């Protein structure tokens, strides 16, 4: 799964983002030190949720992974947070989302000084994202209109929660993995 996501991530980075700044990139160790631990932990939890979703052996398991991924990003102040699969538990329960809430409550990514985080993670609005989720249809993918790759993950999770079969859910997980990878890269590889 991670190998597929890594290859897809490279393709998406080439197609989904603006050309990198020609300024020299800091050493990998320096980049890793610059990412706050709470953000790293959240990105790790997001990867784990998407991996569980992709590797699910039932639609219920896939939906639980998608719910966790969505909740980790939106947080309780964001849209769509909660027990979306109706199993009585909030998978991916957090106190703060990765993104800012509907009411402006800061998320873990809020105010990052990294230009790629502003462009690839925080950009856009929840109103635009909700409209894109609502108007998505097979053959009419509205998610590329969203500048935030984190909001795209939420979109694929939302589709999974309404999916009719496991293969469809797994396909959506592969899309989510690509955009979660771009989200991570914004923190770890752009300065």
PDB file of C-alpha atoms in Angstrom:
ATOM      1  CA  UNK A   1       0.000   0.000   0.000  1.00  0.00           C
ATOM      2  CA  UNK A   2       2.695   2.495   0.987  1.00  0.00           C
ATOM      3  CA  UNK A   3       4.743   1.670  -2.135  1.00  0.00           C
ATOM      4  CA  UNK A   4       1.706   2.303  -4.333  1.00  0.00           C
ATOM      5  CA  UNK A   5       0.977   5.508  -2.454  1.00  0.00           C
ATOM      6  CA  UNK A   6       4.585   6.660  -2.800  1.00  0.00           C
ATOM      7  CA  UNK A   7       4.550   6.167  -6.573  1.00  0.00           C
ATOM      8  CA  UNK A   8       1.189   7.845  -6.854  1.00  0.00           C
ATOM      9  CA  UNK A   9       2.405  10.646  -4.595  1.00  0.00           C
ATOM     10  CA  UNK A  10       5.228  11.445  -6.978  1.00  0.00           C
ATOM     11  CA  UNK A  11       2.810  11.600  -9.900  1.00  0.00           C
ATOM     12  CA  UNK A  12       0.414  13.789  -7.934  1.00  0.00           C
ATOM     13  CA  UNK A  13       3.174  16.086  -6.744  1.00  0.00           C
ATOM     14  CA  UNK A  14       4.141  16.650 -10.355  1.00  0.00           C
ATOM     15  CA  UNK A  15       0.562  17.343 -11.395  1.00  0.00           C
ATOM     16  CA  UNK A  16      -1.003  18.834  -8.265  1.00  0.00           C
ATOM     17  CA  UNK A  17       1.436  21.384  -6.960  1.00  0.00           C
ATOM     18  CA  UNK A  18       3.213  24.483  -8.125  1.00  0.00           C
ATOM     19  CA  UNK A  19       6.862  24.163  -9.134  1.00  0.00           C
ATOM     20  CA  UNK A  20       9.131  24.186  -6.089  1.00  0.00           C
ATOM     21  CA  UNK A  21      11.030  27.282  -5.063  1.00  0.00           C
ATOM     22  CA  UNK A  22      14.554  27.125  -6.513  1.00  0.00           C
ATOM     23  CA  UNK A  23      16.003  28.021  -3.093  1.00  0.00           C
ATOM     24  CA  UNK A  24      18.077  25.227  -1.543  1.00  0.00           C
ATOM     25  CA  UNK A  25      16.116  22.799   0.580  1.00  0.00           C
ATOM     26  CA  UNK A  26      17.284  22.336   4.191  1.00  0.00           C
ATOM     27  CA  UNK A  27      18.899  19.030   5.141  1.00  0.00           C
ATOM     28  CA  UNK A  28      16.412  16.214   5.860  1.00  0.00           C
ATOM     29  CA  UNK A  29      17.331  16.129   9.549  1.00  0.00           C
ATOM     30  CA  UNK A  30      16.670  19.860   9.862  1.00  0.00           C
ATOM     31  CA  UNK A  31      13.283  19.454   8.145  1.00  0.00           C
ATOM     32  CA  UNK A  32      12.286  16.656  10.510  1.00  0.00           C
ATOM     33  CA  UNK A  33      13.172  18.809  13.528  1.00  0.00           C
ATOM     34  CA  UNK A  34      11.020  21.652  12.188  1.00  0.00           C
ATOM     35  CA  UNK A  35       7.794  19.599  12.161  1.00  0.00           C
ATOM     36  CA  UNK A  36       6.044  19.823  15.527  1.00  0.00           C
ATOM     37  CA  UNK A  37       5.592  16.457  17.256  1.00  0.00           C
ATOM     38  CA  UNK A  38       1.814  16.858  17.439  1.00  0.00           C
ATOM     39  CA  UNK A  39       1.679  17.306  13.655  1.00  0.00           C
ATOM     40  CA  UNK A  40       3.969  14.317  13.057  1.00  0.00           C
ATOM     41  CA  UNK A  41       1.850  12.191  15.387  1.00  0.00           C
ATOM     42  CA  UNK A  42      -1.325  13.295  13.595  1.00  0.00           C
ATOM     43  CA  UNK A  43       0.130  12.516  10.162  1.00  0.00           C
ATOM     44  CA  UNK A  44       1.222   9.086  11.422  1.00  0.00           C
ATOM     45  CA  UNK A  45      -2.291   8.432  12.781  1.00  0.00           C
ATOM     46  CA  UNK A  46      -3.751   9.560   9.453  1.00  0.00           C
ATOM     47  CA  UNK A  47      -1.479   7.157   7.547  1.00  0.00           C
ATOM     48  CA  UNK A  48      -2.489   4.334   9.907  1.00  0.00           C
ATOM     49  CA  UNK A  49      -6.203   5.078   9.446  1.00  0.00           C
ATOM     50  CA  UNK A  50      -5.870   5.126   5.658  1.00  0.00           C
ATOM     51  CA  UNK A  51      -3.849   1.917   5.698  1.00  0.00           C
ATOM     52  CA  UNK A  52      -6.542   0.201   7.803  1.00  0.00           C
ATOM     53  CA  UNK A  53      -9.172   1.518   5.381  1.00  0.00           C
ATOM     54  CA  UNK A  54      -7.230   0.255   2.351  1.00  0.00           C
ATOM     55  CA  UNK A  55      -6.518  -3.151   3.911  1.00  0.00           C
ATOM     56  CA  UNK A  56     -10.015  -3.643   5.338  1.00  0.00           C
ATOM     57  CA  UNK A  57     -11.584  -7.074   4.933  1.00  0.00           C
ATOM     58  CA  UNK A  58     -15.122  -5.709   5.227  1.00  0.00           C
ATOM     59  CA  UNK A  59     -16.995  -2.562   4.308  1.00  0.00           C
ATOM     60  CA  UNK A  60     -17.546  -1.850   8.004  1.00  0.00           C
ATOM     61  CA  UNK A  61     -13.773  -1.917   8.608  1.00  0.00           C
ATOM     62  CA  UNK A  62     -13.185   0.367   5.620  1.00  0.00           C
ATOM     63  CA  UNK A  63     -15.790   2.802   6.897  1.00  0.00           C
ATOM     64  CA  UNK A  64     -14.178   2.821  10.348  1.00  0.00           C
ATOM     65  CA  UNK A  65     -10.805   3.704   8.799  1.00  0.00           C
ATOM     66  CA  UNK A  66     -12.391   6.409   6.658  1.00  0.00           C
ATOM     67  CA  UNK A  67     -14.199   7.832   9.685  1.00  0.00           C
ATOM     68  CA  UNK A  68     -10.931   7.947  11.627  1.00  0.00           C
ATOM     69  CA  UNK A  69      -9.091   9.668   8.754  1.00  0.00           C
ATOM     70  CA  UNK A  70     -11.842  12.247   8.369  1.00  0.00           C
ATOM     71  CA  UNK A  71     -12.054  12.982  12.098  1.00  0.00           C
ATOM     72  CA  UNK A  72      -8.273  13.363  12.423  1.00  0.00           C
ATOM     73  CA  UNK A  73      -8.361  16.122   9.825  1.00  0.00           C
ATOM     74  CA  UNK A  74     -11.584  17.971  10.636  1.00  0.00           C
ATOM     75  CA  UNK A  75     -11.549  17.761  14.448  1.00  0.00           C
ATOM     76  CA  UNK A  76     -14.613  18.476  16.590  1.00  0.00           C
ATOM     77  CA  UNK A  77     -14.874  22.111  15.404  1.00  0.00           C
ATOM     78  CA  UNK A  78     -14.888  21.049  11.765  1.00  0.00           C
ATOM     79  CA  UNK A  79     -17.663  19.735   9.549  1.00  0.00           C
ATOM     80  CA  UNK A  80     -18.615  16.065   9.428  1.00  0.00           C
ATOM     81  CA  UNK A  81     -16.881  15.159  12.711  1.00  0.00           C
ATOM     82  CA  UNK A  82     -18.205  12.274  14.739  1.00  0.00           C
ATOM     83  CA  UNK A  83     -19.555   8.741  14.520  1.00  0.00           C
ATOM     84  CA  UNK A  84     -20.220   8.758  10.778  1.00  0.00           C
ATOM     85  CA  UNK A  85     -20.395   4.975  10.424  1.00  0.00           C
ATOM     86  CA  UNK A  86     -22.986   4.679  13.198  1.00  0.00           C
ATOM     87  CA  UNK A  87     -21.173   2.044  15.234  1.00  0.00           C
ATOM     88  CA  UNK A  88     -21.470   3.970  18.518  1.00  0.00           C
ATOM     89  CA  UNK A  89     -17.797   5.052  18.650  1.00  0.00           C
ATOM     90  CA  UNK A  90     -15.932   8.035  17.228  1.00  0.00           C
ATOM     91  CA  UNK A  91     -12.943   6.587  15.397  1.00  0.00           C
ATOM     92  CA  UNK A  92     -10.043   9.020  15.249  1.00  0.00           C
ATOM     93  CA  UNK A  93     -11.424  11.116  18.105  1.00  0.00           C
ATOM     94  CA  UNK A  94      -9.266  14.178  18.746  1.00  0.00           C
ATOM     95  CA  UNK A  95      -9.521  17.480  20.615  1.00  0.00           C
ATOM     96  CA  UNK A  96      -8.151  19.517  17.695  1.00  0.00           C
ATOM     97  CA  UNK A  97      -8.324  18.918  13.960  1.00  0.00           C
ATOM     98  CA  UNK A  98      -5.409  19.161  11.591  1.00  0.00           C
ATOM     99  CA  UNK A  99      -7.319  21.981   9.879  1.00  0.00           C
ATOM    100  CA  UNK A 100      -9.096  24.956  11.400  1.00  0.00           C
ATOM    101  CA  UNK A 101     -12.723  24.473  12.339  1.00  0.00           C
ATOM    102  CA  UNK A 102     -15.791  26.009  10.799  1.00  0.00           C
ATOM    103  CA  UNK A 103     -15.792  28.668  13.513  1.00  0.00           C
ATOM    104  CA  UNK A 104     -12.115  29.527  12.974  1.00  0.00           C
ATOM    105  CA  UNK A 105     -10.881  27.353  15.849  1.00  0.00           C
ATOM    106  CA  UNK A 106      -7.201  26.805  14.989  1.00  0.00           C
ATOM    107  CA  UNK A 107      -6.069  23.390  13.821  1.00  0.00           C
ATOM    108  CA  UNK A 108      -2.628  21.838  14.172  1.00  0.00           C
ATOM    109  CA  UNK A 109      -1.638  23.190  10.745  1.00  0.00           C
ATOM    110  CA  UNK A 110      -2.967  26.695  11.409  1.00  0.00           C
ATOM    111  CA  UNK A 111      -0.355  29.402  11.147  1.00  0.00           C
ATOM    112  CA  UNK A 112       2.469  27.208   9.882  1.00  0.00           C
ATOM    113  CA  UNK A 113       5.284  29.299   8.442  1.00  0.00           C
ATOM    114  CA  UNK A 114       5.846  26.721   5.687  1.00  0.00           C
ATOM    115  CA  UNK A 115       4.569  27.967   2.316  1.00  0.00           C
ATOM    116  CA  UNK A 116       3.625  24.465   1.156  1.00  0.00           C
ATOM    117  CA  UNK A 117       1.435  23.980   4.230  1.00  0.00           C
ATOM    118  CA  UNK A 118      -0.423  27.193   3.445  1.00  0.00           C
ATOM    119  CA  UNK A 119      -0.807  26.172  -0.206  1.00  0.00           C
ATOM    120  CA  UNK A 120      -1.351  22.384  -0.034  1.00  0.00           C
ATOM    121  CA  UNK A 121      -2.873  21.804   3.408  1.00  0.00           C
ATOM    122  CA  UNK A 122      -4.685  24.884   4.708  1.00  0.00           C
ATOM    123  CA  UNK A 123      -5.825  26.542   1.463  1.00  0.00           C
ATOM    124  CA  UNK A 124      -9.481  26.829   0.619  1.00  0.00           C
ATOM    125  CA  UNK A 125     -12.588  26.835   2.767  1.00  0.00           C
ATOM    126  CA  UNK A 126     -14.852  24.254   4.295  1.00  0.00           C
ATOM    127  CA  UNK A 127     -17.763  25.732   2.347  1.00  0.00           C
ATOM    128  CA  UNK A 128     -15.965  25.045  -0.936  1.00  0.00           C
ATOM    129  CA  UNK A 129     -14.991  21.564   0.237  1.00  0.00           C
ATOM    130  CA  UNK A 130     -18.530  20.676   1.309  1.00  0.00           C
ATOM    131  CA  UNK A 131     -19.841  21.860  -2.063  1.00  0.00           C
ATOM    132  CA  UNK A 132     -17.243  19.707  -3.854  1.00  0.00           C
ATOM    133  CA  UNK A 133     -18.181  16.657  -1.774  1.00  0.00           C
ATOM    134  CA  UNK A 134     -21.864  17.201  -2.509  1.00  0.00           C
ATOM    135  CA  UNK A 135     -21.417  17.634  -6.266  1.00  0.00           C
ATOM    136  CA  UNK A 136     -18.952  14.746  -6.788  1.00  0.00           C
ATOM    137  CA  UNK A 137     -20.220  11.996  -9.083  1.00  0.00           C
ATOM    138  CA  UNK A 138     -18.615   9.082 -10.920  1.00  0.00           C
ATOM    139  CA  UNK A 139     -17.068  10.605 -14.016  1.00  0.00           C
ATOM    140  CA  UNK A 140     -17.164  14.091 -12.454  1.00  0.00           C
ATOM    141  CA  UNK A 141     -14.431  14.324  -9.839  1.00  0.00           C
ATOM    142  CA  UNK A 142     -14.792  17.732  -8.204  1.00  0.00           C
ATOM    143  CA  UNK A 143     -11.972  17.212  -5.698  1.00  0.00           C
ATOM    144  CA  UNK A 144      -9.162  18.618  -7.896  1.00  0.00           C
ATOM    145  CA  UNK A 145     -10.841  22.009  -7.448  1.00  0.00           C
ATOM    146  CA  UNK A 146      -9.821  21.863  -3.785  1.00  0.00           C
ATOM    147  CA  UNK A 147      -6.346  23.323  -3.192  1.00  0.00           C
ATOM    148  CA  UNK A 148      -6.104  21.552   0.175  1.00  0.00           C
ATOM    149  CA  UNK A 149      -5.003  17.942  -0.122  1.00  0.00           C
ATOM    150  CA  UNK A 150      -6.164  17.356   3.453  1.00  0.00           C
ATOM    151  CA  UNK A 151      -9.685  18.418   2.435  1.00  0.00           C
ATOM    152  CA  UNK A 152      -9.442  15.993  -0.493  1.00  0.00           C
ATOM    153  CA  UNK A 153      -8.726  13.169   1.977  1.00  0.00           C
ATOM    154  CA  UNK A 154     -11.902  14.183   3.818  1.00  0.00           C
ATOM    155  CA  UNK A 155     -13.765  13.980   0.507  1.00  0.00           C
ATOM    156  CA  UNK A 156     -12.574  10.446  -0.255  1.00  0.00           C
ATOM    157  CA  UNK A 157     -13.417   9.419   3.309  1.00  0.00           C
ATOM    158  CA  UNK A 158     -16.885  10.917   2.929  1.00  0.00           C
ATOM    159  CA  UNK A 159     -17.459   8.935  -0.265  1.00  0.00           C
ATOM    160  CA  UNK A 160     -16.278   5.770   1.485  1.00  0.00           C
ATOM    161  CA  UNK A 161     -18.763   6.264   4.284  1.00  0.00           C
ATOM    162  CA  UNK A 162     -21.508   6.181   1.636  1.00  0.00           C
ATOM    163  CA  UNK A 163     -19.877   3.444  -0.489  1.00  0.00           C
ATOM    164  CA  UNK A 164     -21.872   0.380  -1.464  1.00  0.00           C
ATOM    165  CA  UNK A 165     -19.063  -2.160  -1.620  1.00  0.00           C
ATOM    166  CA  UNK A 166     -15.590  -2.906  -0.315  1.00  0.00           C
ATOM    167  CA  UNK A 167     -13.756  -2.550  -3.633  1.00  0.00           C
ATOM    168  CA  UNK A 168     -15.176   0.942  -4.085  1.00  0.00           C
ATOM    169  CA  UNK A 169     -14.073   1.833  -0.552  1.00  0.00           C
ATOM    170  CA  UNK A 170     -10.567   0.502  -1.208  1.00  0.00           C
ATOM    171  CA  UNK A 171     -10.332   2.509  -4.424  1.00  0.00           C
ATOM    172  CA  UNK A 172     -11.213   5.656  -2.477  1.00  0.00           C
ATOM    173  CA  UNK A 173      -8.541   4.770   0.098  1.00  0.00           C
ATOM    174  CA  UNK A 174      -5.910   4.740  -2.642  1.00  0.00           C
ATOM    175  CA  UNK A 175      -6.899   8.293  -3.606  1.00  0.00           C
ATOM    176  CA  UNK A 176      -6.848   9.367   0.040  1.00  0.00           C
ATOM    177  CA  UNK A 177      -3.358   7.900   0.479  1.00  0.00           C
ATOM    178  CA  UNK A 178      -2.025  10.040  -2.359  1.00  0.00           C
ATOM    179  CA  UNK A 179      -3.406  13.224  -0.845  1.00  0.00           C
ATOM    180  CA  UNK A 180      -2.301  12.296   2.665  1.00  0.00           C
ATOM    181  CA  UNK A 181       1.196  11.890   1.193  1.00  0.00           C
ATOM    182  CA  UNK A 182       1.063  15.365  -0.330  1.00  0.00           C
ATOM    183  CA  UNK A 183      -0.145  16.684   3.032  1.00  0.00           C
ATOM    184  CA  UNK A 184       2.830  15.089   4.803  1.00  0.00           C
ATOM    185  CA  UNK A 185       5.248  16.340   2.137  1.00  0.00           C
ATOM    186  CA  UNK A 186       4.018  19.892   2.689  1.00  0.00           C
ATOM    187  CA  UNK A 187       5.298  19.688   6.269  1.00  0.00           C
ATOM    188  CA  UNK A 188       8.421  17.598   5.732  1.00  0.00           C
ATOM    189  CA  UNK A 189       9.798  18.686   2.376  1.00  0.00           C
ATOM    190  CA  UNK A 190       8.966  22.322   1.839  1.00  0.00           C
ATOM    191  CA  UNK A 191      10.504  25.242   3.614  1.00  0.00           C
TER     192      UNK A 191
END
